[in-house]
Short mmCIF file of C-alpha atoms in Angstrom, two decimals:
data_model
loop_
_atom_site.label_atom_id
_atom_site.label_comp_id
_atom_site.label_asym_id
_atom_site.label_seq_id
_atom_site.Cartn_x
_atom_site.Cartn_y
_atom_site.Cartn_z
CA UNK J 1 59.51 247.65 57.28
CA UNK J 2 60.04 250.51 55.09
CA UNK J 3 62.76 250.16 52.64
CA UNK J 4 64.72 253.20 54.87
CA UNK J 5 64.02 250.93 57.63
CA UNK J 6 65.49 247.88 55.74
CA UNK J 7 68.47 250.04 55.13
CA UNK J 8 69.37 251.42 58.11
CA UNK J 9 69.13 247.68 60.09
CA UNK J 10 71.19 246.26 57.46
CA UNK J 11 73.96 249.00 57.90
CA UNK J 12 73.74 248.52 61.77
CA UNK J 13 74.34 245.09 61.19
CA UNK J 14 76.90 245.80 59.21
CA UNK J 15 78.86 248.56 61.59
CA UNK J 16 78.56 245.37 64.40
CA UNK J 17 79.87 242.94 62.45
CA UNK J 18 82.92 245.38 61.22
CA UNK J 19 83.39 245.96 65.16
CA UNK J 20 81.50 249.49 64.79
CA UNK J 21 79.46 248.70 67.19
CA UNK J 22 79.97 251.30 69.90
CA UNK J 23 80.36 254.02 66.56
CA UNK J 24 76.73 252.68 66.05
CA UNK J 25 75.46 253.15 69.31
CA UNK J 26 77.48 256.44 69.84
CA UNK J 27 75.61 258.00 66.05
CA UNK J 28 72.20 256.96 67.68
CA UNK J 29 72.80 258.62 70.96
CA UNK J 30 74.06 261.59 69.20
CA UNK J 31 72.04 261.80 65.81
CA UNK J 32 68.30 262.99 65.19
CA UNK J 33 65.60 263.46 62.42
CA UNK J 34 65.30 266.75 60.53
CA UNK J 35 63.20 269.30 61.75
CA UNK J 36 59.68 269.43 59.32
CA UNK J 37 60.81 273.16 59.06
CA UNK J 38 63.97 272.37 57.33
CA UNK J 39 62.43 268.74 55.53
CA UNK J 40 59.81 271.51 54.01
CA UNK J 41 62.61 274.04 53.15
CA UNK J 42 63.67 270.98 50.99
CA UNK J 43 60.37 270.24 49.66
CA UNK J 44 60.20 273.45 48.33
CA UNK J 45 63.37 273.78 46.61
CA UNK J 46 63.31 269.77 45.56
CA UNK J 47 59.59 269.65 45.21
CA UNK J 48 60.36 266.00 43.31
CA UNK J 49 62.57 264.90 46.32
CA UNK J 50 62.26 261.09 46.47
CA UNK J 51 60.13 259.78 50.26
CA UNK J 52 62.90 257.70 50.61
CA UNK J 53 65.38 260.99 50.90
CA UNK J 54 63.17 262.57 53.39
CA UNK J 55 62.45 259.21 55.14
CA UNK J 56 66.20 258.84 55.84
CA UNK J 57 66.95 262.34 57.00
CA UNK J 58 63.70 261.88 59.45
CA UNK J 59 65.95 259.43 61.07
CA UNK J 60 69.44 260.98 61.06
CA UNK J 61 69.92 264.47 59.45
CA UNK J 62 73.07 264.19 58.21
CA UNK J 63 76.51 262.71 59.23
CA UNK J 64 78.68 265.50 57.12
CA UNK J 65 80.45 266.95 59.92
CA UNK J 66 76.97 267.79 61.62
CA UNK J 67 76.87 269.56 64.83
CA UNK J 68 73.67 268.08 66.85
CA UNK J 69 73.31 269.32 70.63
CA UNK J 70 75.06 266.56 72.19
CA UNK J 71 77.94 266.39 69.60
CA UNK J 72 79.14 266.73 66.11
CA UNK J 73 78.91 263.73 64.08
CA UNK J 74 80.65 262.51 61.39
CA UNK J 75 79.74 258.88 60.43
CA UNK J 76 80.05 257.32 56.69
CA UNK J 77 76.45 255.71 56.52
CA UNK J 78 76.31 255.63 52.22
CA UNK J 79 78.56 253.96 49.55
CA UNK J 80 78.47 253.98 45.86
CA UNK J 81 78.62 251.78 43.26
CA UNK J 82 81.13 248.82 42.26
CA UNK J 83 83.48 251.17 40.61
CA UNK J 84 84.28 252.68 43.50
CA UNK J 85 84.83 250.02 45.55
CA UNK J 86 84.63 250.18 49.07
CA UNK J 87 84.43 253.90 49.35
CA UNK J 88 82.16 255.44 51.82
CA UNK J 89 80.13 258.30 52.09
CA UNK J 90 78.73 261.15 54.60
CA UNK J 91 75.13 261.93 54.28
CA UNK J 92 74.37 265.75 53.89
CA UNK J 93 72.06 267.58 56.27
CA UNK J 94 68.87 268.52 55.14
CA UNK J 95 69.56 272.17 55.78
CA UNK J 96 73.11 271.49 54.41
CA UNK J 97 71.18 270.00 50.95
CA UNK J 98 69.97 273.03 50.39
CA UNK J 99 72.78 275.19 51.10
CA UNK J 100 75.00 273.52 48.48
CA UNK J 101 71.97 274.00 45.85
CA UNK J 102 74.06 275.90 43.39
CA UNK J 103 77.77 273.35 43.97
CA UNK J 104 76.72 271.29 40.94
CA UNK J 105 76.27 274.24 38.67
CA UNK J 106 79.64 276.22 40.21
CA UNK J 107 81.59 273.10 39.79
CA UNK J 108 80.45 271.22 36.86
CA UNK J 109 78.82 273.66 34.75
CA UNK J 110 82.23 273.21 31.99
CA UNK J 111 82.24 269.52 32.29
CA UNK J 112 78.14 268.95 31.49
CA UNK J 113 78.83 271.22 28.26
CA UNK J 114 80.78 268.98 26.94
CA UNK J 115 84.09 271.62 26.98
CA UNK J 116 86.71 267.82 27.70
CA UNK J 117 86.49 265.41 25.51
CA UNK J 118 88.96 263.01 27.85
CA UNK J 119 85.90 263.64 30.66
CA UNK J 120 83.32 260.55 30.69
CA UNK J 121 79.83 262.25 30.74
CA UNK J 122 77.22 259.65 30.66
CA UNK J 123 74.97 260.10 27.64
CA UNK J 124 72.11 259.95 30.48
CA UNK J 125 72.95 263.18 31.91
CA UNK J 126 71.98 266.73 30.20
CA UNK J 127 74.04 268.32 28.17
CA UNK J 128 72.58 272.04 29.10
CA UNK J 129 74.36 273.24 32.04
CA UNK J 130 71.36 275.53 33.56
CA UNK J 131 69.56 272.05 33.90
CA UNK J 132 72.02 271.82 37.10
CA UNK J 133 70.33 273.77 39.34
CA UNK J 134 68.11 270.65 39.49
CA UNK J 135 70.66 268.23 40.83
CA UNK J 136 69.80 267.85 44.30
CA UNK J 137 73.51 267.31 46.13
CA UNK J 138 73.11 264.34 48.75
CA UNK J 139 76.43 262.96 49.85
CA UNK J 140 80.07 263.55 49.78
CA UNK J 141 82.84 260.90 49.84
CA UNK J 142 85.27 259.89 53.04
CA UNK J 143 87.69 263.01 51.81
CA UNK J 144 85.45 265.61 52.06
CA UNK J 145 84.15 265.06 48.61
CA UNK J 146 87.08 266.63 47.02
CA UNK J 147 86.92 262.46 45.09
CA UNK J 148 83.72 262.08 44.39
CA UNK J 149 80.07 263.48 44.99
CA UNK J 150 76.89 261.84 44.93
CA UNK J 151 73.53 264.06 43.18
CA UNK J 152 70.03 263.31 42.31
CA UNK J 153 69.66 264.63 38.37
CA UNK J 154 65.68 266.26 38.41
CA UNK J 155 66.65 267.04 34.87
CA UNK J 156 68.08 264.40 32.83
CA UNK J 157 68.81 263.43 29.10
CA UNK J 158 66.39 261.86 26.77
CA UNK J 159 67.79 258.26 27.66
CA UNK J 160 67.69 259.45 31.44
CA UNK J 161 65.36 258.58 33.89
CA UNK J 162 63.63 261.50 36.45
CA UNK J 163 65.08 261.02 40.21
CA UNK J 164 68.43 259.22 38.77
CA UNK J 165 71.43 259.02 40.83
CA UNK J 166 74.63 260.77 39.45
CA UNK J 167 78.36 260.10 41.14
CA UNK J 168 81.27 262.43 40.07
CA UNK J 169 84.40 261.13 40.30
CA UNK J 170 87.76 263.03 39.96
CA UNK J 171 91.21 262.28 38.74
CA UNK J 172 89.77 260.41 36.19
CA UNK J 173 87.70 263.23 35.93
CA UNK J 174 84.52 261.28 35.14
CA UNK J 175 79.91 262.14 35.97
CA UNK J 176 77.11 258.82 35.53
CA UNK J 177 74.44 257.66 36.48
CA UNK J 178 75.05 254.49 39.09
CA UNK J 179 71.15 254.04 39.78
CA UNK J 180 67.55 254.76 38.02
CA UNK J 181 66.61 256.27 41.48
CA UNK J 182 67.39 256.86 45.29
CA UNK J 183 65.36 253.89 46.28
CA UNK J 184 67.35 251.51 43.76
CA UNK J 185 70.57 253.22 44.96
CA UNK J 186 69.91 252.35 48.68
CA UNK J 187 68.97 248.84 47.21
CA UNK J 188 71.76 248.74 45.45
CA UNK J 189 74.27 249.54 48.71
CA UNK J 190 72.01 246.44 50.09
CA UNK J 191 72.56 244.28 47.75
CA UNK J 192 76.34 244.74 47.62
CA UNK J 193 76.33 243.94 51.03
CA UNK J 194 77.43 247.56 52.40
CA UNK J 195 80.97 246.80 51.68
CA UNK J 196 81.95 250.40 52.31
CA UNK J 197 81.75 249.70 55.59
CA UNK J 198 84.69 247.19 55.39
CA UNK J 199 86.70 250.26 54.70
CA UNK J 200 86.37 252.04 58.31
CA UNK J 201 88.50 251.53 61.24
CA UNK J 202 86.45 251.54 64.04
CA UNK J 203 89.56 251.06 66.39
CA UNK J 204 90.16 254.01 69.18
#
């Protein structure tokens, strides 16, 4: 199996075991892959998008409050790292990727410059502001992402590694790097077990 493949049977697994299991069924039913129109109008904005990126949204594109033909879903199919717990996470659209392209500049432009001194900026990340408009914008958290966002940083520091994941968190205001890459992130939500999904009531 591909490691996408890996991931996905692990969540379902983990949705059945929560009692999700009709929510799983239901997002299959409803959910399908990108369109190789929009996966190349990705391509061509990202052309360093990770396989494993493109791979998932072949499968399901997008759980962000995505309208498909036989319903709008809105499933939390991605987590983060330990510091945030159980918190889950929507997966963006591949259309929707790239029409947030410019939310990392417009919104954290002022923190990436350096301009708050009590805002954590890990010494992985730039510290040039234009270098933004290569953060690829993947996922927002369970509230809309108005807690935390999840990026992949084309453009990092010196110390940084190309592809690396980024989470923002807010209030504490704080931007690092939680994995070297999207595959090791989606390992990583493996490894820990998907414990975001302990989080969701899956009760009517």
């Amino acid at each position: 199996m591909t490691l996408v493949e890996q991931y996905l049977e692990g969540l379902k697994q983990a949705y059945i075991d929560n009692g999700g299991e009709e929510a799983w069924q239901n997002l299959m039913a409803t959910a399908h892959g990108a369109t190789e129109a929009n996966l190349q109008l990705l391509r061509n904005r990202y052309p360093q998008v990770p396989e494993s990126l493109l791979d998932l949204l072949r499968r399901i594109d997008g759980t962000y409050w995505r309208e498909y033909e036989k319903g709008t879903v809105s499933d939390l199919i991605l987590g983060a790292d330990e510091a945030m717990g159980d918190y889950p996470y929507y997966l963006l659209s591949a259309e929707q990727i790239v029409a947030t392209q410019n939310e990392p500049f417009d919104f954290y432009a002022d923190y990436i410059n350096r301009e708050y001194e009590e805002v954590e900026i890990d010494n992985r990340i730039t510290s040039d502001a234009s270098q933004l408009h290569n953060w690829l914008h993947f996922s927002d958290c369970m509230n809309n992402g108005g807690t935390s966002q999840l990026f992949i940083d084309f453009s990092p520091s010196a110390t940084g590694k190309l592809g690396q994941v980024v989470r923002f968190l807010h209030d504490p205001d704080e931007i690092v790097v939680i994995a070297d890459s999207f595959d090791d992130y989606l390992k990583m939500l493996m490894k820990n077990g998907y414990c975001f999904v302990d989080e969701m009531n899956f009760e009517e």
